[in-house]
Amino acid sequence: MTIKSITVYCSSSDKLSKTYYQDAEEISKLISSFKIKIVYGGAKVGIMGVVAKTSKAKKNKVTGVIPNFLSEREIIFENIDELKIVNNMSERKKLLFELGDAYLALPGGTGTLEEIVEVVSWKVMGIHNKPIIFFNKNNFWGNLFKQFKFFEDEKFSNKNVQNSFHIIDTVDQLKNIFIKWQR
């Protein structure tokens, strides 16, 4: 499997515990060491900013996708290789999906949740077969996984949901996935 780009979904908040930013920096360094292009939400703040700035410092390629109405609020990071300003969130999500060969969910809020659940849903429906990874350190996404299990138990969903993504807790686990992708 050749993965040339990974779409990273994550928070644009600057008000988080510093461990979230440290994890994002370590993950971004790892992605860059494998020369996998990063596609992300286009901001220079929050976890998004750490991902982009770290990647650029490591001479990795970065593409940002941001809707016009967020360009002021999330403060566009213009020091990236490619910046795509779109009209709305639907266009942003479509482009983030199209530009990624794989998807990685780092900690985030409702926007991150919406974006990653959409790609999970599309995979279950057979729209794509790209890898999806949740970085679940400290069980950040645990309640979402419980909800997926509840859907399955109540017959709203099937086991395909649970089998459609990888759950990792450490950067080393992500490294092992990248190594497998290179084979």
XYZ file of N, CA, C and O in Angstrom:
732
model
N 0.849 -1.178 0.000
C 0.000 0.000 0.000
C 0.893 1.239 0.000
O 1.762 1.379 0.849
N 0.677 2.117 -0.946
C 1.467 3.336 -1.029
C 0.661 4.504 -0.485
O -0.365 4.868 -1.051
N 1.114 5.035 0.614
C 0.475 6.197 1.225
C 1.412 7.378 1.024
O 2.497 7.435 1.608
N 0.991 8.309 0.188
C 1.816 9.490 -0.090
C 1.348 10.708 0.700
O 2.100 11.665 0.867
N 0.068 10.679 1.154
C -0.463 11.814 1.912
C -1.406 11.309 2.993
O -2.066 10.284 2.823
N -1.436 12.032 4.093
C -2.339 11.699 5.183
C -3.076 12.959 5.609
O -2.460 14.010 5.812
N -4.391 12.856 5.668
C -5.202 13.967 6.158
C -5.267 13.848 7.675
O -5.656 12.807 8.205
N -4.870 14.912 8.351
C -4.852 14.946 9.809
C -5.985 15.847 10.283
O -6.023 17.037 9.957
N -6.907 15.253 11.021
C -8.016 15.998 11.617
C -7.644 16.284 13.068
O -7.254 15.369 13.810
N -7.773 17.562 13.487
C -7.373 17.916 14.843
C -7.898 19.299 15.221
O -8.453 20.015 14.399
N -7.669 19.657 16.457
C -8.172 20.898 17.038
C -7.390 22.133 16.593
O -6.188 22.071 16.348
N -8.091 23.262 16.554
C -7.437 24.548 16.309
C -7.389 25.388 17.587
O -7.088 26.572 17.544
N -7.645 24.754 18.727
C -7.659 25.480 20.000
C -6.255 25.659 20.561
O -5.446 24.729 20.557
N -6.005 26.851 21.082
C -4.748 27.142 21.769
C -4.898 27.034 23.287
O -4.027 27.460 24.035
N -5.996 26.478 23.771
C -6.303 26.462 25.199
C -6.199 25.071 25.818
O -6.693 24.840 26.905
N -5.536 24.144 25.150
C -5.483 22.755 25.598
C -4.293 22.507 26.517
O -3.358 23.304 26.572
N -4.311 21.368 27.168
C -3.162 20.920 27.944
C -1.971 20.773 27.001
O -2.117 20.306 25.870
N -0.788 21.151 27.460
C 0.370 21.127 26.571
C 0.725 19.723 26.090
O 1.402 19.570 25.073
N 0.256 18.693 26.767
C 0.563 17.327 26.310
C -0.037 17.056 24.933
O 0.548 16.314 24.142
N -1.184 17.665 24.622
C -1.784 17.487 23.296
C -0.875 18.054 22.202
O -0.710 17.461 21.144
N -0.295 19.206 22.475
C 0.596 19.825 21.500
C 1.903 19.038 21.377
O 2.443 18.900 20.274
N 2.391 18.520 22.488
C 3.613 17.709 22.462
C 3.399 16.436 21.639
O 4.259 16.053 20.845
N 2.255 15.782 21.852
C 1.937 14.581 21.064
C 1.851 14.917 19.580
O 2.363 14.182 18.735
N 1.200 16.039 19.260
C 1.056 16.451 17.856
C 2.419 16.717 17.229
O 2.665 16.353 16.074
N 3.311 17.319 17.986
C 4.658 17.585 17.473
C 5.394 16.275 17.194
O 6.003 16.106 16.132
N 5.310 15.344 18.119
C 5.983 14.050 17.937
C 5.409 13.292 16.739
O 6.147 12.720 15.929
N 4.092 13.313 16.606
C 3.438 12.633 15.478
C 3.814 13.296 14.161
O 4.089 12.625 13.168
N 3.845 14.612 14.152
C 4.201 15.337 12.935
C 5.643 15.050 12.524
O 5.942 14.893 11.333
N 6.533 14.954 13.485
C 7.925 14.593 13.186
C 7.988 13.194 12.579
O 8.739 12.958 11.625
N 7.204 12.274 13.133
C 7.181 10.909 12.613
C 6.661 10.880 11.178
O 7.275 10.271 10.305
N 5.541 11.537 10.932
C 4.972 11.582 9.581
C 6.008 12.151 8.607
O 6.217 11.619 7.520
N 6.666 13.213 9.026
C 7.671 13.854 8.183
C 8.853 12.932 7.911
O 9.404 12.938 6.807
N 9.229 12.129 8.895
C 10.368 11.220 8.702
C 10.070 10.166 7.639
O 10.985 9.638 7.012
N 8.800 9.870 7.417
C 8.394 8.932 6.373
C 8.063 9.650 5.056
O 7.640 9.023 4.096
N 8.230 10.974 5.043
C 7.966 11.799 3.856
C 6.536 11.624 3.343
O 6.292 11.593 2.131
N 5.617 11.502 4.284
C 4.194 11.445 3.936
C 3.659 12.868 4.026
O 3.749 13.517 5.071
N 3.141 13.364 2.916
C 2.614 14.728 2.854
C 1.444 14.867 3.825
O 0.594 13.971 3.930
N 1.388 15.994 4.513
C 0.296 16.268 5.451
C -0.730 17.170 4.789
O -0.397 18.193 4.192
N -1.984 16.774 4.914
C -3.132 17.576 4.505
C -3.890 17.865 5.796
O -4.138 16.953 6.588
N -4.253 19.113 6.014
C -4.915 19.463 7.281
C -5.772 20.704 7.077
O -5.896 21.223 5.980
N -6.343 21.207 8.150
C -7.328 22.275 8.090
C -6.865 23.682 7.815
O -7.674 24.602 7.774
N -5.568 23.919 7.639
C -5.087 25.205 7.164
C -4.782 26.269 8.195
O -4.317 27.354 7.840
N -5.005 26.008 9.479
C -4.780 27.031 10.501
C -3.351 26.985 11.042
O -2.676 25.966 10.953
N -2.933 28.106 11.639
C -1.617 28.143 12.279
C -1.725 28.153 13.799
O -0.757 28.402 14.487
N -2.910 27.845 14.307
C -3.146 27.817 15.752
C -3.526 26.410 16.193
O -3.895 25.558 15.377
N -3.432 26.177 17.493
C -3.847 24.907 18.074
C -2.989 23.739 17.620
O -1.841 23.900 17.194
N -3.567 22.551 17.729
C -2.873 21.345 17.282
C -2.598 21.450 15.790
O -1.549 21.021 15.313
N -3.542 22.047 15.050
C -3.327 22.235 13.611
C -2.015 22.963 13.348
O -1.223 22.559 12.503
N -1.804 24.045 14.068
C -0.593 24.833 13.878
C 0.665 24.054 14.208
O 1.666 24.147 13.488
N 0.611 23.275 15.286
C 1.773 22.462 15.666
C 2.095 21.451 14.573
O 3.255 21.279 14.196
N 1.070 20.794 14.050
C 1.267 19.801 12.992
C 1.938 20.455 11.775
O 2.931 19.945 11.251
N 1.405 21.577 11.334
C 1.933 22.231 10.138
C 3.333 22.809 10.367
O 4.230 22.606 9.544
N 3.526 23.520 11.460
C 4.824 24.146 11.725
C 5.922 23.105 11.910
O 7.037 23.273 11.410
N 5.612 22.031 12.619
C 6.601 20.971 12.829
C 6.956 20.314 11.502
O 8.133 20.059 11.220
N 5.953 20.050 10.685
C 6.202 19.431 9.376
C 7.076 20.318 8.506
O 7.995 19.842 7.844
N 6.785 21.595 8.485
C 7.583 22.516 7.674
C 9.019 22.597 8.202
O 9.960 22.658 7.424
N 9.168 22.591 9.528
C 10.512 22.615 10.107
C 11.307 21.373 9.719
O 12.534 21.424 9.611
N 10.609 20.280 9.479
C 11.240 19.018 9.066
C 11.282 18.882 7.543
O 11.535 17.811 7.023
N 10.986 19.969 6.849
C 11.035 20.022 5.377
C 10.049 19.064 4.710
O 10.307 18.535 3.634
N 8.925 18.847 5.365
C 7.877 17.998 4.796
C 6.854 18.872 4.067
O 6.706 20.058 4.355
N 6.141 18.273 3.130
C 5.106 18.976 2.358
C 3.824 19.065 3.177
O 3.406 18.091 3.818
N 3.190 20.239 3.120
C 1.954 20.483 3.858
C 0.960 21.222 2.962
O 1.306 22.224 2.347
N -0.267 20.699 2.923
C -1.363 21.364 2.225
C -2.454 21.680 3.242
O -2.878 20.803 3.994
N -2.897 22.924 3.257
C -3.984 23.342 4.138
C -5.243 23.621 3.344
O -5.170 24.121 2.219
N -6.383 23.271 3.938
C -7.679 23.518 3.311
C -8.551 24.218 4.347
O -8.841 23.659 5.407
N -8.960 25.434 4.031
C -9.731 26.205 5.002
C -10.859 26.948 4.297
O -10.667 27.486 3.206
N -12.052 26.966 4.897
C -13.132 27.746 4.297
C -12.911 29.233 4.553
O -12.333 29.619 5.569
N -13.354 30.034 3.625
C -13.164 31.475 3.693
C -13.618 32.065 5.029
O -12.925 32.877 5.621
N -14.764 31.631 5.546
C -15.296 32.232 6.769
C -14.440 31.911 8.001
O -14.508 32.614 8.999
N -13.607 30.865 7.949
C -12.724 30.548 9.073
C -11.335 31.143 8.902
O -10.520 31.081 9.817
N -11.071 31.719 7.763
C -9.718 32.185 7.478
C -9.244 33.249 8.467
O -8.062 33.333 8.752
N -10.134 34.024 9.013
C -9.752 35.011 10.023
C -9.739 34.391 11.414
O -8.810 34.565 12.181
N -10.784 33.653 11.756
C -10.925 33.106 13.103
C -9.820 32.097 13.432
O -9.298 32.076 14.528
N -9.484 31.225 12.495
C -8.479 30.199 12.765
C -7.083 30.635 12.339
O -6.124 29.909 12.508
N -6.964 31.809 11.795
C -5.697 32.396 11.397
C -4.929 31.466 10.456
O -4.262 30.531 10.864
N -5.046 31.747 9.193
C -4.433 30.936 8.145
C -2.923 30.845 8.330
O -2.255 31.835 8.625
N -2.402 29.657 8.112
C -0.956 29.455 8.112
C -0.500 29.514 6.666
O -0.734 28.611 5.885
N 0.127 30.615 6.309
C 0.497 30.839 4.912
C 1.864 30.273 4.557
O 2.215 30.187 3.392
N 2.635 29.853 5.551
C 3.985 29.337 5.299
C 3.956 27.823 5.061
O 4.706 27.064 5.651
N 3.020 27.394 4.208
C 2.918 25.983 3.850
C 3.066 25.868 2.334
O 3.122 26.878 1.637
N 3.128 24.658 1.843
C 3.373 24.455 0.423
C 2.178 24.813 -0.445
O 2.332 25.335 -1.543
N 0.998 24.521 0.063
C -0.210 24.781 -0.719
C -1.346 25.124 0.232
O -1.564 24.424 1.221
N -2.044 26.198 -0.065
C -3.197 26.612 0.732
C -4.403 26.712 -0.181
O -4.365 27.415 -1.192
N -5.428 25.984 0.165
C -6.652 25.999 -0.628
C -7.754 26.634 0.217
O -8.111 26.115 1.269
N -8.258 27.767 -0.256
C -9.369 28.437 0.426
C -10.638 28.088 -0.330
O -10.748 28.342 -1.529
N -11.574 27.487 0.394
C -12.818 27.022 -0.208
C -13.983 27.847 0.324
O -13.831 28.641 1.258
N -15.164 27.646 -0.254
C -16.324 28.463 0.099
C -17.007 28.070 1.401
O -17.586 28.920 2.075
N -16.974 26.772 1.747
C -17.728 26.339 2.930
C -17.147 25.046 3.496
O -16.217 24.467 2.938
N -17.725 24.585 4.594
C -17.225 23.382 5.263
C -17.404 22.133 4.408
O -16.570 21.227 4.452
N -18.469 22.070 3.654
C -18.686 20.894 2.809
C -17.565 20.753 1.783
O -17.052 19.660 1.548
N -17.178 21.873 1.174
C -16.067 21.840 0.215
C -14.756 21.477 0.907
O -13.940 20.746 0.352
N -14.572 21.987 2.132
C -13.359 21.661 2.887
C -13.281 20.159 3.143
O -12.255 19.529 2.893
N -14.366 19.600 3.652
C -14.367 18.165 3.967
C -14.145 17.325 2.710
O -13.409 16.335 2.752
N -14.743 17.733 1.619
C -14.583 16.992 0.357
C -13.117 17.002 -0.081
O -12.561 15.966 -0.449
N -12.485 18.154 -0.003
C -11.090 18.267 -0.431
C -10.148 17.547 0.540
O -9.207 16.871 0.107
N -10.396 17.666 1.839
C -9.587 16.934 2.808
C -9.676 15.431 2.543
O -8.686 14.709 2.638
N -10.870 14.976 2.189
C -11.069 13.560 1.857
C -10.305 13.187 0.583
O -9.572 12.209 0.552
N -10.472 13.983 -0.455
C -9.865 13.660 -1.750
C -8.341 13.710 -1.723
O -7.675 12.912 -2.390
N -7.768 14.617 -0.964
C -6.316 14.805 -0.958
C -5.576 13.798 -0.082
O -4.365 13.651 -0.197
N -6.286 13.094 0.789
C -5.645 12.138 1.678
C -5.696 10.714 1.158
O -6.733 10.264 0.685
N -4.570 10.019 1.271
C -4.523 8.582 0.992
C -4.876 7.798 2.255
O -5.110 6.594 2.203
N -4.843 8.482 3.394
C -5.184 7.904 4.694
C -5.647 9.051 5.589
O -5.468 10.228 5.246
N -6.224 8.685 6.744
C -6.787 9.695 7.649
C -6.337 9.407 9.072
O -6.328 8.258 9.504
N -5.994 10.478 9.782
C -5.558 10.375 11.173
C -6.339 11.371 12.013
O -6.317 12.569 11.725
N -7.013 10.857 13.042
C -7.740 11.723 13.967
C -6.914 11.907 15.233
O -6.697 10.957 15.989
N -6.442 13.132 15.432
C -5.826 13.525 16.690
C -6.932 14.122 17.557
O -8.055 14.310 17.087
N -6.662 14.446 18.801
C -7.711 15.054 19.624
C -8.278 16.324 18.987
O -7.556 17.112 18.379
N -9.572 16.472 19.129
C -10.259 17.628 18.585
C -11.681 17.706 19.113
O -12.126 16.817 19.850
N -12.390 18.720 18.706
C -13.754 18.941 19.157
C -14.782 18.495 18.130
O -14.566 17.532 17.387
N -15.875 19.246 18.047
C -16.989 18.830 17.188
C -16.614 18.815 15.712
O -17.078 17.960 14.967
N -15.775 19.742 15.275
C -15.366 19.751 13.867
C -14.554 18.517 13.521
O -14.789 17.869 12.498
N -13.608 18.181 14.372
C -12.795 16.978 14.172
C -13.680 15.745 14.189
O -13.543 14.857 13.338
N -14.589 15.695 15.144
C -15.508 14.562 15.258
C -16.332 14.408 13.985
O -16.433 13.309 13.423
N -16.881 15.505 13.502
C -17.695 15.459 12.283
C -16.874 14.929 11.104
O -17.329 14.065 10.353
N -15.667 15.440 10.956
C -14.841 15.070 9.810
C -14.438 13.599 9.844
O -14.530 12.893 8.835
N -14.004 13.117 10.998
C -13.528 11.733 11.054
C -14.688 10.745 10.999
O -14.573 9.687 10.375
N -15.818 11.076 11.600
C -16.968 10.167 11.530
C -17.468 10.058 10.096
O -17.885 8.979 9.655
N -17.376 11.125 9.350
C -17.797 11.064 7.949
C -16.936 10.086 7.160
O -17.473 9.255 6.418
N -15.608 10.134 7.326
C -14.778 9.204 6.562
C -14.948 7.769 7.034
O -14.861 6.831 6.243
N -15.235 7.580 8.324
C -15.546 6.234 8.826
C -16.841 5.743 8.185
O -16.912 4.618 7.678
N -17.847 6.580 8.195
C -19.141 6.219 7.606
C -19.001 5.876 6.134
O -19.556 4.877 5.653
N -18.252 6.677 5.406
C -18.063 6.428 3.973
C -17.316 5.122 3.734
O -17.580 4.423 2.764
N -16.395 4.795 4.626
C -15.673 3.528 4.465
C -16.622 2.344 4.686
O -16.598 1.377 3.932
N -17.452 2.442 5.704
C -18.422 1.377 5.984
C -19.378 1.206 4.809
O -19.760 0.088 4.459
N -19.731 2.313 4.159
C -20.649 2.259 3.014
C -19.955 1.846 1.717
O -20.601 1.689 0.690
N -18.638 1.677 1.750
C -17.909 1.233 0.570
C -17.512 2.341 -0.387
O -17.099 2.070 -1.508
N -17.600 3.587 0.045
C -17.226 4.715 -0.807
C -15.705 4.786 -0.983
O -15.210 5.228 -2.006
N -14.974 4.335 0.019
C -13.511 4.281 -0.073
C -13.007 3.115 0.771
O -13.753 2.530 1.551
N -11.731 2.816 0.603
C -11.101 1.772 1.399
C -9.749 2.254 1.924
O -8.789 1.499 2.012
N -9.678 3.527 2.250
C -8.441 4.121 2.734
C -8.289 3.873 4.239
O -9.286 3.808 4.959
N -7.041 3.774 4.721
C -6.827 3.570 6.156
C -7.278 4.769 6.993
O -7.107 5.925 6.589
N -7.833 4.456 8.163
C -8.269 5.465 9.131
C -7.643 5.105 10.469
O -7.709 3.948 10.895
N -7.050 6.092 11.116
C -6.378 5.860 12.393
C -6.885 6.874 13.419
O -6.943 8.072 13.141
N -7.226 6.375 14.598
C -7.558 7.237 15.737
C -6.397 7.203 16.714
O -5.999 6.129 17.173
N -5.845 8.377 17.048
C -4.843 8.471 18.105
C -5.614 8.615 19.413
O -6.202 9.652 19.696
N -5.621 7.541 20.189
C -6.505 7.418 21.348
C -5.753 7.467 22.677
O -6.149 6.814 23.642
N -4.684 8.238 22.733
C -3.932 8.347 23.983
C -4.853 8.833 25.101
O -5.690 9.716 24.898
N -4.696 8.229 26.259
C -5.533 8.543 27.426
C -7.020 8.344 27.139
O -7.867 9.023 27.709
N -7.298 7.430 26.192
C -8.675 7.061 25.852
C -9.503 8.258 25.372
O -10.709 8.340 25.609
N -8.845 9.182 24.662
C -9.533 10.387 24.192
C -10.800 10.065 23.398
O -11.828 10.721 23.563
N -10.737 9.079 22.526
C -11.866 8.732 21.667
C -12.718 7.593 22.239
O -13.621 7.087 21.564
N -12.463 7.175 23.461
C -13.132 6.013 24.052
C -14.650 6.081 24.033
O -15.318 5.080 23.752
N -15.213 7.233 24.329
C -16.677 7.349 24.330
C -17.265 7.199 22.932
O -18.352 6.645 22.765
N -16.537 7.647 21.923
C -16.990 7.454 20.552
C -17.017 5.956 20.218
O -17.973 5.466 19.622
N -15.983 5.235 20.623
C -15.940 3.802 20.351
C -17.062 3.070 21.090
O -17.642 2.120 20.558
N -17.388 3.532 22.292
C -18.534 2.951 23.026
C -19.830 3.199 22.260
O -20.700 2.334 22.200
N -19.957 4.387 21.677
C -21.160 4.696 20.896
C -21.247 3.810 19.661
O -22.312 3.299 19.336
N -20.125 3.616 18.977
C -20.098 2.701 17.823
C -20.535 1.303 18.251
O -21.301 0.640 17.553
N -20.058 0.847 19.410
C -20.425 -0.485 19.920
C -21.917 -0.528 20.237
O -22.601 -1.534 19.953
N -22.449 0.542 20.806
C -23.879 0.623 21.096
C -24.693 0.528 19.801
O -25.700 -0.180 19.741
N -24.249 1.237 18.757
C -24.917 1.139 17.454
C -24.972 -0.314 16.998
O -25.991 -0.796 16.521
N -23.849 -1.000 17.147
C -23.772 -2.407 16.744
C -24.711 -3.268 17.597
O -25.479 -4.075 17.064
N -24.655 -3.087 18.915
C -25.495 -3.888 19.822
C -26.978 -3.704 19.555
O -27.768 -4.649 19.677
N -27.356 -2.499 19.177
C -28.775 -2.182 18.936
C -29.175 -2.388 17.478
O -30.269 -2.019 17.079
N -28.257 -2.944 16.680
C -28.500 -3.289 15.273
C -28.664 -2.074 14.353
O -29.241 -2.167 13.282
N -28.143 -0.908 14.789
C -28.120 0.258 13.906
C -26.923 0.207 12.980
O -26.822 0.970 12.030
N -26.018 -0.675 13.284
C -24.772 -0.765 12.554
C -24.292 -2.204 12.645
O -24.834 -3.007 13.386
N -23.253 -2.505 11.890
C -22.694 -3.842 11.997
C -21.228 -3.760 12.389
O -20.685 -2.679 12.596
N -20.580 -4.901 12.487
C -19.192 -4.938 12.940
C -18.245 -4.227 11.988
O -17.103 -3.977 12.339
N -18.683 -3.906 10.788
C -17.820 -3.185 9.857
C -17.327 -1.870 10.437
O -16.235 -1.425 10.114
N -18.135 -1.225 11.286
C -17.694 0.044 11.873
C -16.442 -0.191 12.701
O -15.425 0.480 12.520
N -16.490 -1.144 13.613
C -15.349 -1.404 14.489
C -14.132 -1.898 13.709
O -13.006 -1.726 14.150
N -14.353 -2.525 12.568
C -13.254 -3.055 11.777
C -12.753 -2.090 10.706
O -11.863 -2.430 9.938
N -13.303 -0.887 10.664
C -12.969 0.035 9.577
C -11.823 0.991 9.904
O -11.427 1.783 9.062
N -11.283 0.905 11.112
C -10.216 1.825 11.505
C -9.262 1.160 12.494
O -9.575 0.136 13.088
N -8.091 1.794 12.647
C -7.097 1.382 13.635
C -7.204 2.312 14.834
O -7.432 3.514 14.675
N -6.983 1.757 16.013
C -6.919 2.559 17.239
C -5.510 2.407 17.793
O -5.041 1.284 18.001
N -4.848 3.531 17.991
C -3.498 3.504 18.552
C -3.436 4.420 19.771
O -4.204 5.380 19.882
N -2.504 4.101 20.664
C -2.325 4.894 21.887
C -0.962 5.563 21.951
O -0.739 6.415 22.805
N -0.054 5.115 21.074
C 1.318 5.624 21.140
C 1.833 5.987 19.745
O 1.335 5.486 18.732
N 2.846 6.804 19.734
C 3.489 7.179 18.479
C 4.199 5.970 17.876
O 4.233 5.810 16.657
N 4.740 5.091 18.723
C 5.390 3.877 18.210
C 4.414 2.998 17.435
O 4.801 2.387 16.430
N 3.181 2.924 17.874
C 2.181 2.150 17.133
C 1.940 2.768 15.759
O 1.771 2.051 14.767
N 1.933 4.084 15.701
C 1.773 4.760 14.412
C 2.980 4.467 13.520
O 2.823 4.200 12.327
N 4.159 4.482 14.103
C 5.370 4.167 13.345
C 5.267 2.765 12.742
O 5.614 2.561 11.573
N 4.784 1.811 13.506
C 4.634 0.442 12.998
C 3.665 0.370 11.832
O 3.880 -0.388 10.880
N 2.599 1.158 11.863
C 1.658 1.213 10.746
C 2.358 1.778 9.510
O 2.231 1.243 8.412
N 3.120 2.858 9.684
C 3.835 3.456 8.558
C 4.839 2.474 7.957
O 4.999 2.421 6.735
N 5.508 1.711 8.790
C 6.464 0.709 8.301
C 5.725 -0.323 7.446
O 6.199 -0.700 6.364
N 4.568 -0.769 7.887
C 3.781 -1.737 7.116
C 3.341 -1.128 5.781
O 3.288 -1.832 4.773
N 3.038 0.154 5.773
C 2.604 0.818 4.543
C 3.728 0.829 3.512
O 3.460 0.883 2.316
N 4.963 0.801 3.955
C 6.094 0.876 3.027
C 6.417 -0.462 2.380
O 7.176 -0.513 1.439
N 5.868 -1.526 2.894
C 6.167 -2.865 2.340
C 5.462 -3.101 1.044
O 4.466 -2.644 0.696
